[in-house]
């Protein structure tokens, strides 16, 4: 049954709040919240904890079962709300379903749409037969968004790619001399660090390394540093780049091509960075010129290595190429109330001559941080 009563929506929003409390990384695990409600009062709640931190034998029940345990005697008449189907992540799926049938809450409301595998739907059938009413798809888009990286990665083996940039009102990410620090204000920059803390990797083009010498670490909020990736087809990354000398060089991956100088590869490896040699790209994805790093190959390789989410922080050349090869899942633009005039456009030529060829964002959200407007949307 697809259900969207006001009460269900309100409880599902609380479930999403709970889910957001669970550790954000690695994005190869979903964030789950669960709430047990009986006659209008919340009698149980739980959220996921990072399973990677636990050995499999200590792995706790699904948050849904934990919320039901919380409910104690009131469980029989309770409705269990959860954003992801309860049996989704447990090590032992079958025993989770059996426990659910044993405990038998009156009703189960699942925020997302359970995966359409035949086993998924047969589980719902089993629960229904056991007398548990099951409703699905409450706040579906919000539930999908919260675990978008996890869903994409588990379904495709490819990382979820977010492109983020700060631009002036007139669409520039830097002045004509390449100055971009800082276009956005303090609050938007803190938000950018928050985003870094939620992804497995951040990625920039070599143009950005040469212009800004960024560290790409999490500093303005609490959180651990993601892997840093530089896309650099001829290995122009300076040996003095801050990200090689900050003590975390092994957290730096430089993606290059067979055209790169062998000696330079060894020098960079000598500093502790990983140099990943990929085939050169020829064609639209190369954008900045033929012989650049093949981004489609790079993204597939990151997926094979378990990188489930990537935050691309510029610059214009890299962003343009990723959009051209249709590898962007989400765009976040911080628009600052500044006018630069001639400068570096946020996005270069995409060959769009008619408006119906433009890339449209969906599920768009806007909000203000300081004086900056944050526009966020998905490319589905
Ligand atoms: N406001 C912001 O949010 C923001 C963020 C970041 C940067 N910026 C600014 O943006 C400017 C840098 O932008 P940019 O466009 O010059 O540099 P970029 O996008 O950082 O780097 C582009 C370079 O990456 C290399 N590359 C390798 N493979 C590629 C591929 N497949 N597609 C595209 N590039 C590939 C190319 O150099 P090789 O051919 O040598 O490999 C290319 O020239 C700087 O002024 C920086 O301050 C602003």
Tab-separated table of C-alpha atoms and ligand atoms in Angstrom:
chain	number	residue	atom	x	y	z
A	1	UNK	CA	0.000	0.000	0.000
A	2	UNK	CA	1.389	3.420	-0.859
A	3	UNK	CA	0.561	5.667	2.017
A	4	UNK	CA	1.075	9.344	2.775
A	5	UNK	CA	-1.068	10.337	5.764
A	6	UNK	CA	0.054	13.514	7.526
A	7	UNK	CA	0.941	11.561	10.663
A	8	UNK	CA	3.077	9.098	8.719
A	9	UNK	CA	4.892	11.944	7.001
A	10	UNK	CA	5.594	13.639	10.342
A	11	UNK	CA	6.984	10.440	11.871
A	12	UNK	CA	9.048	9.685	8.779
A	13	UNK	CA	10.614	13.149	9.045
A	14	UNK	CA	11.658	12.246	12.599
A	15	UNK	CA	13.076	8.975	11.300
A	16	UNK	CA	15.186	10.912	8.788
A	17	UNK	CA	16.420	13.200	11.568
A	18	UNK	CA	17.454	10.129	13.547
A	19	UNK	CA	19.123	8.604	10.491
A	20	UNK	CA	21.140	11.791	9.979
A	21	UNK	CA	22.673	11.242	13.413
A	22	UNK	CA	24.319	8.060	12.258
A	23	UNK	CA	27.870	8.246	10.995
A	24	UNK	CA	28.015	9.622	7.478
A	25	UNK	CA	30.984	7.667	6.253
A	26	UNK	CA	31.654	5.287	4.626
A	27	UNK	CA	28.938	6.024	2.124
A	28	UNK	CA	28.995	2.341	1.219
A	29	UNK	CA	26.689	1.934	4.230
A	30	UNK	CA	23.212	3.430	4.502
A	31	UNK	CA	22.090	5.801	7.214
A	32	UNK	CA	19.057	4.339	8.909
A	33	UNK	CA	16.636	5.603	11.518
A	34	UNK	CA	13.734	3.751	13.106
A	35	UNK	CA	10.881	4.804	15.334
A	36	UNK	CA	8.253	2.708	17.120
A	37	UNK	CA	5.013	4.588	17.773
A	38	UNK	CA	2.074	3.356	19.806
A	39	UNK	CA	-1.145	5.351	20.138
A	40	UNK	CA	0.561	8.625	19.317
A	41	UNK	CA	3.539	8.199	21.615
A	42	UNK	CA	7.049	7.281	20.621
A	43	UNK	CA	7.942	4.093	22.450
A	44	UNK	CA	11.200	3.179	20.723
A	45	UNK	CA	13.898	4.752	18.588
A	46	UNK	CA	17.250	3.804	17.091
A	47	UNK	CA	19.661	4.721	14.354
A	48	UNK	CA	22.450	2.922	12.567
A	49	UNK	CA	26.019	2.889	13.775
A	50	UNK	CA	29.026	2.379	11.528
A	51	UNK	CA	29.179	-1.382	10.996
A	52	UNK	CA	32.750	-1.178	9.726
A	53	UNK	CA	33.825	-0.276	13.250
A	54	UNK	CA	32.480	-3.540	14.616
A	55	UNK	CA	33.392	-7.116	14.028
A	56	UNK	CA	30.675	-9.075	12.303
A	57	UNK	CA	29.888	-11.099	15.429
A	58	UNK	CA	29.268	-7.893	17.393
A	59	UNK	CA	27.218	-6.357	14.619
A	60	UNK	CA	24.004	-5.129	16.176
A	61	UNK	CA	20.505	-5.852	14.988
A	62	UNK	CA	19.010	-3.599	12.389
A	63	UNK	CA	17.939	-0.240	13.905
A	64	UNK	CA	14.343	-1.314	13.286
A	65	UNK	CA	14.689	-4.299	15.608
A	66	UNK	CA	16.475	-2.119	18.151
A	67	UNK	CA	13.581	0.371	18.114
A	68	UNK	CA	11.116	-2.493	18.608
A	69	UNK	CA	13.132	-3.832	21.529
A	70	UNK	CA	12.935	-0.346	23.031
A	71	UNK	CA	9.161	-0.494	22.770
A	72	UNK	CA	8.992	-3.443	25.190
A	73	UNK	CA	5.457	-4.513	25.994
A	74	UNK	CA	3.916	-1.796	23.843
A	75	UNK	CA	5.293	-3.337	20.695
A	76	UNK	CA	2.182	-5.344	19.826
A	77	UNK	CA	0.088	-2.358	18.873
A	78	UNK	CA	3.021	-0.338	17.584
A	79	UNK	CA	3.791	1.040	14.142
A	80	UNK	CA	7.421	0.765	13.146
A	81	UNK	CA	8.705	3.574	10.914
A	82	UNK	CA	12.007	3.191	9.069
A	83	UNK	CA	13.572	4.894	6.050
A	84	UNK	CA	15.115	1.682	4.681
A	85	UNK	CA	13.612	-1.797	4.820
A	86	UNK	CA	14.665	-3.337	8.177
A	87	UNK	CA	16.240	-6.447	6.659
A	88	UNK	CA	18.328	-4.453	4.204
A	89	UNK	CA	21.656	-4.257	5.977
A	90	UNK	CA	21.660	-6.915	8.622
A	91	UNK	CA	24.318	-9.563	8.253
A	92	UNK	CA	21.615	-12.224	8.574
A	93	UNK	CA	18.636	-11.062	6.568
A	94	UNK	CA	16.555	-14.165	7.150
A	95	UNK	CA	16.853	-14.029	10.915
A	96	UNK	CA	15.916	-10.325	10.849
A	97	UNK	CA	12.699	-11.116	8.963
A	98	UNK	CA	11.918	-14.016	11.337
A	99	UNK	CA	12.488	-11.765	14.367
A	100	UNK	CA	10.178	-9.163	12.870
A	101	UNK	CA	7.445	-11.763	12.377
A	102	UNK	CA	8.018	-13.065	15.904
A	103	UNK	CA	7.801	-9.595	17.503
A	104	UNK	CA	4.931	-8.733	15.185
A	105	UNK	CA	4.322	-4.977	15.414
A	106	UNK	CA	0.881	-3.990	14.133
A	107	UNK	CA	2.274	-2.106	11.179
A	108	UNK	CA	5.498	-1.384	9.324
A	109	UNK	CA	5.989	1.842	7.351
A	110	UNK	CA	8.988	1.952	5.026
A	111	UNK	CA	10.063	5.362	3.742
A	112	UNK	CA	11.724	4.333	0.534
A	113	UNK	CA	10.564	1.808	-1.976
A	114	UNK	CA	12.022	-1.586	-1.091
A	115	UNK	CA	14.345	-2.906	-3.765
A	116	UNK	CA	12.300	-4.572	-6.438
A	117	UNK	CA	14.121	-7.846	-6.136
A	118	UNK	CA	11.729	-10.768	-6.022
A	119	UNK	CA	13.079	-11.613	-2.594
A	120	UNK	CA	12.307	-8.046	-1.388
A	121	UNK	CA	8.657	-8.233	-2.367
A	122	UNK	CA	8.271	-11.765	-1.058
A	123	UNK	CA	9.491	-10.535	2.325
A	124	UNK	CA	6.679	-7.986	2.365
A	125	UNK	CA	4.255	-10.726	1.429
A	126	UNK	CA	5.475	-12.869	4.306
A	127	UNK	CA	5.049	-9.994	6.762
A	128	UNK	CA	1.548	-9.281	5.480
A	129	UNK	CA	0.610	-12.941	5.747
A	130	UNK	CA	1.912	-12.908	9.323
A	131	UNK	CA	-0.539	-10.101	10.118
A	132	UNK	CA	1.772	-7.101	9.895
A	133	UNK	CA	0.354	-4.346	7.709
A	134	UNK	CA	3.090	-2.906	5.472
A	135	UNK	CA	3.012	0.568	3.882
A	136	UNK	CA	5.790	1.894	1.668
A	137	UNK	CA	7.026	5.032	-0.101
A	138	UNK	CA	6.384	7.676	2.553
A	139	UNK	CA	8.656	10.682	1.831
A	140	UNK	CA	10.262	8.558	-0.837
A	141	UNK	CA	12.437	11.284	-2.423
A	142	UNK	CA	13.813	12.461	0.930
A	143	UNK	CA	14.604	8.871	1.919
A	144	UNK	CA	16.322	8.282	-1.422
A	145	UNK	CA	18.315	11.539	-1.121
A	146	UNK	CA	19.620	10.742	2.352
A	147	UNK	CA	21.285	7.557	1.120
A	148	UNK	CA	21.726	8.552	-2.512
A	149	UNK	CA	25.428	7.676	-2.554
A	150	UNK	CA	24.822	4.320	-0.912
A	151	UNK	CA	21.986	3.435	-3.306
A	152	UNK	CA	23.935	4.449	-6.402
A	153	UNK	CA	27.051	2.607	-5.310
A	154	UNK	CA	25.292	-0.603	-4.356
A	155	UNK	CA	23.205	-0.593	-7.547
A	156	UNK	CA	25.934	0.344	-10.053
A	157	UNK	CA	29.341	-0.105	-8.398
A	158	UNK	CA	30.052	3.526	-9.376
A	159	UNK	CA	30.600	6.365	-6.923
A	160	UNK	CA	27.983	9.086	-6.477
A	161	UNK	CA	29.477	12.288	-7.878
A	162	UNK	CA	28.677	15.696	-6.390
A	163	UNK	CA	30.036	18.767	-8.148
A	164	UNK	CA	30.332	21.777	-5.878
A	165	UNK	CA	31.500	25.263	-6.699
A	166	UNK	CA	31.249	28.818	-5.415
A	167	UNK	CA	30.396	31.358	-8.065
A	168	UNK	CA	29.667	35.046	-8.368
A	169	UNK	CA	26.202	36.245	-9.306
A	170	UNK	CA	27.414	36.506	-12.898
A	171	UNK	CA	28.591	32.892	-13.016
A	172	UNK	CA	32.358	33.147	-12.473
A	173	UNK	CA	34.354	30.842	-10.209
A	174	UNK	CA	37.461	33.016	-10.382
A	175	UNK	CA	38.652	36.379	-11.698
A	176	UNK	CA	40.503	36.597	-15.009
A	177	UNK	CA	43.789	36.256	-13.080
A	178	UNK	CA	42.540	33.045	-11.445
A	179	UNK	CA	41.833	34.518	-7.989
A	180	UNK	CA	38.982	32.648	-6.294
A	181	UNK	CA	39.714	32.901	-2.577
A	182	UNK	CA	37.202	33.604	-1.360
A	183	UNK	CA	34.122	34.048	-3.478
A	184	UNK	CA	31.744	32.661	-0.879
A	185	UNK	CA	31.471	33.652	2.764
A	186	UNK	CA	32.513	31.894	5.946
A	187	UNK	CA	29.257	29.952	6.421
A	188	UNK	CA	29.245	28.563	2.892
A	189	UNK	CA	32.873	27.522	3.348
A	190	UNK	CA	32.015	25.720	6.573
A	191	UNK	CA	29.252	23.942	4.667
A	192	UNK	CA	31.859	22.922	2.064
A	193	UNK	CA	33.957	21.344	4.816
A	194	UNK	CA	30.847	19.575	6.099
A	195	UNK	CA	30.373	18.121	2.617
A	196	UNK	CA	33.996	16.943	2.598
A	197	UNK	CA	33.435	15.183	5.889
A	198	UNK	CA	30.576	13.191	4.359
A	199	UNK	CA	32.288	11.800	1.258
A	200	UNK	CA	34.889	9.144	0.634
A	201	UNK	CA	36.954	11.337	-1.725
A	202	UNK	CA	37.358	14.931	-2.941
A	203	UNK	CA	38.592	15.604	-6.448
A	204	UNK	CA	40.106	18.652	-8.182
A	205	UNK	CA	41.818	19.359	-11.491
A	206	UNK	CA	45.496	20.259	-11.684
A	207	UNK	CA	44.510	23.849	-12.637
A	208	UNK	CA	43.069	24.270	-9.146
A	209	UNK	CA	46.146	22.800	-7.465
A	210	UNK	CA	48.380	25.211	-9.378
A	211	UNK	CA	46.127	28.221	-8.671
A	212	UNK	CA	45.143	27.597	-5.051
A	213	UNK	CA	47.426	24.894	-3.627
A	214	UNK	CA	44.461	23.539	-1.610
A	215	UNK	CA	44.735	21.077	1.298
A	216	UNK	CA	41.242	19.619	0.735
A	217	UNK	CA	41.068	18.493	4.351
A	218	UNK	CA	38.224	18.894	6.860
A	219	UNK	CA	39.096	21.805	9.101
A	220	UNK	CA	36.116	24.094	9.695
A	221	UNK	CA	33.920	21.287	11.103
A	222	UNK	CA	34.684	18.079	12.990
A	223	UNK	CA	35.206	15.037	10.815
A	224	UNK	CA	37.836	12.906	9.185
A	225	UNK	CA	39.613	13.731	5.947
A	226	UNK	CA	38.542	12.093	2.696
A	227	UNK	CA	40.919	10.740	0.065
A	228	UNK	CA	42.236	13.585	-2.137
A	229	UNK	CA	42.288	13.069	-5.880
A	230	UNK	CA	44.061	15.314	-8.407
A	231	UNK	CA	43.315	14.878	-12.102
A	232	UNK	CA	46.628	15.673	-13.763
A	233	UNK	CA	47.360	14.172	-17.183
A	234	UNK	CA	50.999	15.290	-17.446
A	235	UNK	CA	51.926	15.361	-13.759
A	236	UNK	CA	52.267	19.091	-13.287
A	237	UNK	CA	51.512	18.659	-9.556
A	238	UNK	CA	54.379	20.515	-7.819
A	239	UNK	CA	56.519	18.403	-5.493
A	240	UNK	CA	55.987	21.224	-2.979
A	241	UNK	CA	52.159	21.059	-3.176
A	242	UNK	CA	50.775	21.396	0.331
A	243	UNK	CA	48.738	18.211	0.011
A	244	UNK	CA	51.977	16.268	-0.477
A	245	UNK	CA	53.798	17.859	2.428
A	246	UNK	CA	51.121	18.039	5.123
A	247	UNK	CA	51.916	14.598	6.488
A	248	UNK	CA	49.007	12.964	4.668
A	249	UNK	CA	50.539	12.326	1.253
A	250	UNK	CA	49.324	8.725	1.318
A	251	UNK	CA	45.798	10.184	1.386
A	252	UNK	CA	46.537	11.740	-2.024
A	253	UNK	CA	45.896	10.020	-5.327
A	254	UNK	CA	47.101	11.631	-8.533
A	255	UNK	CA	45.301	10.329	-11.602
A	256	UNK	CA	47.411	10.645	-14.721
A	257	UNK	CA	47.935	9.123	-18.186
A	258	UNK	CA	50.547	7.009	-19.969
A	259	UNK	CA	51.842	10.313	-21.363
A	260	UNK	CA	53.207	11.283	-17.944
A	261	UNK	CA	56.933	11.352	-17.340
A	262	UNK	CA	58.194	8.123	-15.653
A	263	UNK	CA	60.701	9.949	-13.488
A	264	UNK	CA	57.985	12.325	-12.256
A	265	UNK	CA	55.770	9.373	-11.365
A	266	UNK	CA	58.542	7.972	-9.191
A	267	UNK	CA	59.235	11.349	-7.561
A	268	UNK	CA	55.607	11.769	-6.571
A	269	UNK	CA	55.397	8.178	-5.353
A	270	UNK	CA	58.577	8.828	-3.367
A	271	UNK	CA	56.685	11.523	-1.440
A	272	UNK	CA	54.036	8.969	-0.486
A	273	UNK	CA	51.300	9.860	-2.998
A	274	UNK	CA	49.658	7.216	-5.112
A	275	UNK	CA	49.982	7.806	-8.844
A	276	UNK	CA	47.296	6.049	-10.859
A	277	UNK	CA	48.144	5.728	-14.545
A	278	UNK	CA	45.062	5.536	-16.769
A	279	UNK	CA	44.513	5.520	-20.509
A	280	UNK	CA	44.332	9.008	-22.014
A	281	UNK	CA	40.920	10.230	-23.193
A	282	UNK	CA	40.237	11.364	-26.717
A	283	UNK	CA	36.836	12.847	-27.438
A	284	UNK	CA	34.243	14.915	-25.588
A	285	UNK	CA	35.215	13.873	-22.059
A	286	UNK	CA	38.692	15.202	-22.609
A	287	UNK	CA	37.250	18.735	-22.937
A	288	UNK	CA	40.438	20.595	-22.062
A	289	UNK	CA	42.191	18.863	-24.951
A	290	UNK	CA	42.808	15.377	-26.203
A	291	UNK	CA	45.098	13.183	-24.181
A	292	UNK	CA	43.600	14.141	-20.822
A	293	UNK	CA	42.714	11.725	-18.045
A	294	UNK	CA	39.848	9.443	-19.041
A	295	UNK	CA	37.301	10.401	-16.393
A	296	UNK	CA	34.955	7.514	-17.151
A	297	UNK	CA	37.837	5.090	-16.496
A	298	UNK	CA	38.892	6.968	-13.385
A	299	UNK	CA	35.401	6.871	-11.888
A	300	UNK	CA	35.033	3.145	-12.592
A	301	UNK	CA	38.392	2.491	-10.976
A	302	UNK	CA	37.382	4.484	-7.897
A	303	UNK	CA	34.242	2.370	-7.652
A	304	UNK	CA	36.323	-0.828	-7.837
A	305	UNK	CA	38.424	0.501	-4.959
A	306	UNK	CA	35.359	1.001	-2.769
A	307	UNK	CA	35.055	4.768	-3.171
A	308	UNK	CA	31.291	5.259	-3.039
A	309	UNK	CA	31.068	9.055	-3.086
A	310	UNK	CA	33.184	11.829	-4.584
A	311	UNK	CA	32.955	15.597	-4.063
A	312	UNK	CA	34.366	17.459	-7.067
A	313	UNK	CA	35.561	20.894	-5.989
A	314	UNK	CA	36.571	22.316	-9.360
A	315	UNK	CA	37.843	23.906	-11.297
A	316	UNK	CA	35.936	24.791	-14.397
A	317	UNK	CA	37.800	22.424	-16.728
A	318	UNK	CA	37.168	19.340	-14.617
A	319	UNK	CA	33.540	20.253	-13.905
A	320	UNK	CA	32.889	20.811	-17.615
A	321	UNK	CA	34.418	17.462	-18.576
A	322	UNK	CA	32.426	15.569	-15.956
A	323	UNK	CA	29.189	17.177	-17.114
A	324	UNK	CA	30.119	16.405	-20.729
A	325	UNK	CA	30.567	12.691	-19.990
A	326	UNK	CA	27.353	12.678	-17.922
A	327	UNK	CA	28.980	11.482	-14.734
A	328	UNK	CA	27.510	14.073	-12.342
A	329	UNK	CA	24.730	13.031	-9.952
A	330	UNK	CA	24.351	16.187	-7.900
A	331	UNK	CA	25.311	19.848	-8.264
A	332	UNK	CA	25.741	22.241	-5.352
A	333	UNK	CA	26.392	25.870	-6.239
A	334	UNK	CA	27.088	28.567	-3.678
A	335	UNK	CA	26.085	31.806	-5.375
A	336	UNK	CA	27.668	34.875	-3.838
A	337	UNK	CA	26.208	38.367	-4.268
A	338	UNK	CA	29.302	39.610	-6.106
A	339	UNK	CA	29.786	40.621	-9.723
A	340	UNK	CA	33.180	39.835	-11.193
A	341	UNK	CA	32.711	40.576	-14.875
A	342	UNK	CA	35.283	38.919	-17.104
A	343	UNK	CA	36.715	35.874	-15.364
A	344	UNK	CA	36.597	32.080	-15.387
A	345	UNK	CA	33.112	30.695	-16.093
A	346	UNK	CA	31.911	28.026	-13.650
A	347	UNK	CA	31.147	25.728	-16.563
A	348	UNK	CA	32.654	25.884	-20.045
A	349	UNK	CA	31.245	24.830	-23.384
A	350	UNK	CA	28.902	21.843	-23.305
A	351	UNK	CA	27.815	22.172	-26.915
A	352	UNK	CA	24.370	23.348	-25.849
A	353	UNK	CA	22.802	25.513	-28.532
A	354	UNK	CA	19.127	24.946	-27.749
A	355	UNK	CA	17.670	25.347	-24.275
A	356	UNK	CA	16.114	21.897	-24.414
A	357	UNK	CA	19.665	20.478	-24.554
A	358	UNK	CA	20.584	22.128	-21.214
A	359	UNK	CA	21.214	19.910	-18.217
A	360	UNK	CA	18.195	20.231	-15.932
A	361	UNK	CA	18.459	19.750	-12.196
A	362	UNK	CA	15.604	18.086	-10.321
A	363	UNK	CA	14.711	17.819	-6.639
A	364	UNK	CA	16.046	21.353	-6.340
A	365	UNK	CA	16.574	22.848	-2.897
A	366	UNK	CA	17.689	26.369	-2.096
A	367	UNK	CA	18.727	27.991	1.128
A	368	UNK	CA	20.716	30.939	2.307
A	369	UNK	CA	23.995	30.653	4.214
A	370	UNK	CA	25.241	34.065	5.299
A	371	UNK	CA	24.875	36.186	2.172
A	372	UNK	CA	25.271	33.234	-0.193
A	373	UNK	CA	22.478	31.339	-1.859
A	374	UNK	CA	22.998	27.582	-1.964
A	375	UNK	CA	21.297	25.887	-4.912
A	376	UNK	CA	21.381	22.123	-4.858
A	377	UNK	CA	19.848	19.677	-7.304
A	378	UNK	CA	20.131	16.208	-8.747
A	379	UNK	CA	20.872	15.162	-12.293
A	380	UNK	CA	18.844	11.986	-12.672
B	1	LIG	N1	35.141	29.104	-6.940
B	1	LIG	C1	35.336	27.818	-6.849
B	1	LIG	O1	34.501	27.092	-6.294
B	1	LIG	C2	36.582	27.225	-7.417
B	1	LIG	C3	36.880	25.903	-7.124
B	1	LIG	C4	38.017	25.350	-7.678
B	1	LIG	C5	38.821	26.122	-8.497
B	1	LIG	N2	38.495	27.408	-8.752
B	1	LIG	C6	39.318	28.224	-9.656
B	1	LIG	O2	39.255	27.634	-10.925
B	1	LIG	C7	40.487	27.897	-11.597
B	1	LIG	C8	41.024	26.580	-12.127
B	1	LIG	O3	40.127	26.065	-13.077
B	1	LIG	P1	40.683	25.311	-14.327
B	1	LIG	O4	39.560	25.044	-15.217
B	1	LIG	O5	41.860	26.087	-14.842
B	1	LIG	O6	41.336	24.024	-13.686
B	1	LIG	P2	40.839	22.598	-13.201
B	1	LIG	O7	39.518	22.260	-13.682
B	1	LIG	O8	41.149	22.523	-11.749
B	1	LIG	O9	41.922	21.721	-13.944
B	1	LIG	C9	41.844	21.563	-15.345
B	1	LIG	C10	43.031	20.787	-15.794
B	1	LIG	O10	42.897	19.441	-15.362
B	1	LIG	C11	43.570	18.616	-16.244
B	1	LIG	N3	42.744	17.523	-16.719
B	1	LIG	C12	43.161	16.252	-16.854
B	1	LIG	N4	42.209	15.483	-17.353
B	1	LIG	C13	41.123	16.284	-17.544
B	1	LIG	C14	39.851	16.058	-18.098
B	1	LIG	N5	39.464	14.869	-18.521
B	1	LIG	N6	39.031	17.109	-18.196
B	1	LIG	C15	39.394	18.327	-17.751
B	1	LIG	N7	40.605	18.604	-17.240
B	1	LIG	C16	41.468	17.586	-17.150
B	1	LIG	C17	43.969	19.479	-17.456
B	1	LIG	O11	45.333	19.835	-17.323
B	1	LIG	P3	46.434	18.825	-17.893
B	1	LIG	O12	46.135	18.743	-19.363
B	1	LIG	O13	47.726	19.418	-17.585
B	1	LIG	O14	46.192	17.543	-17.206
B	1	LIG	C18	43.124	20.706	-17.278
B	1	LIG	O15	43.722	21.852	-17.811
B	1	LIG	C19	41.410	28.523	-10.599
B	1	LIG	O16	41.441	29.917	-10.829
B	1	LIG	C20	40.755	28.230	-9.275
B	1	LIG	O17	41.050	29.241	-8.326
B	1	LIG	C21	37.393	27.971	-8.222
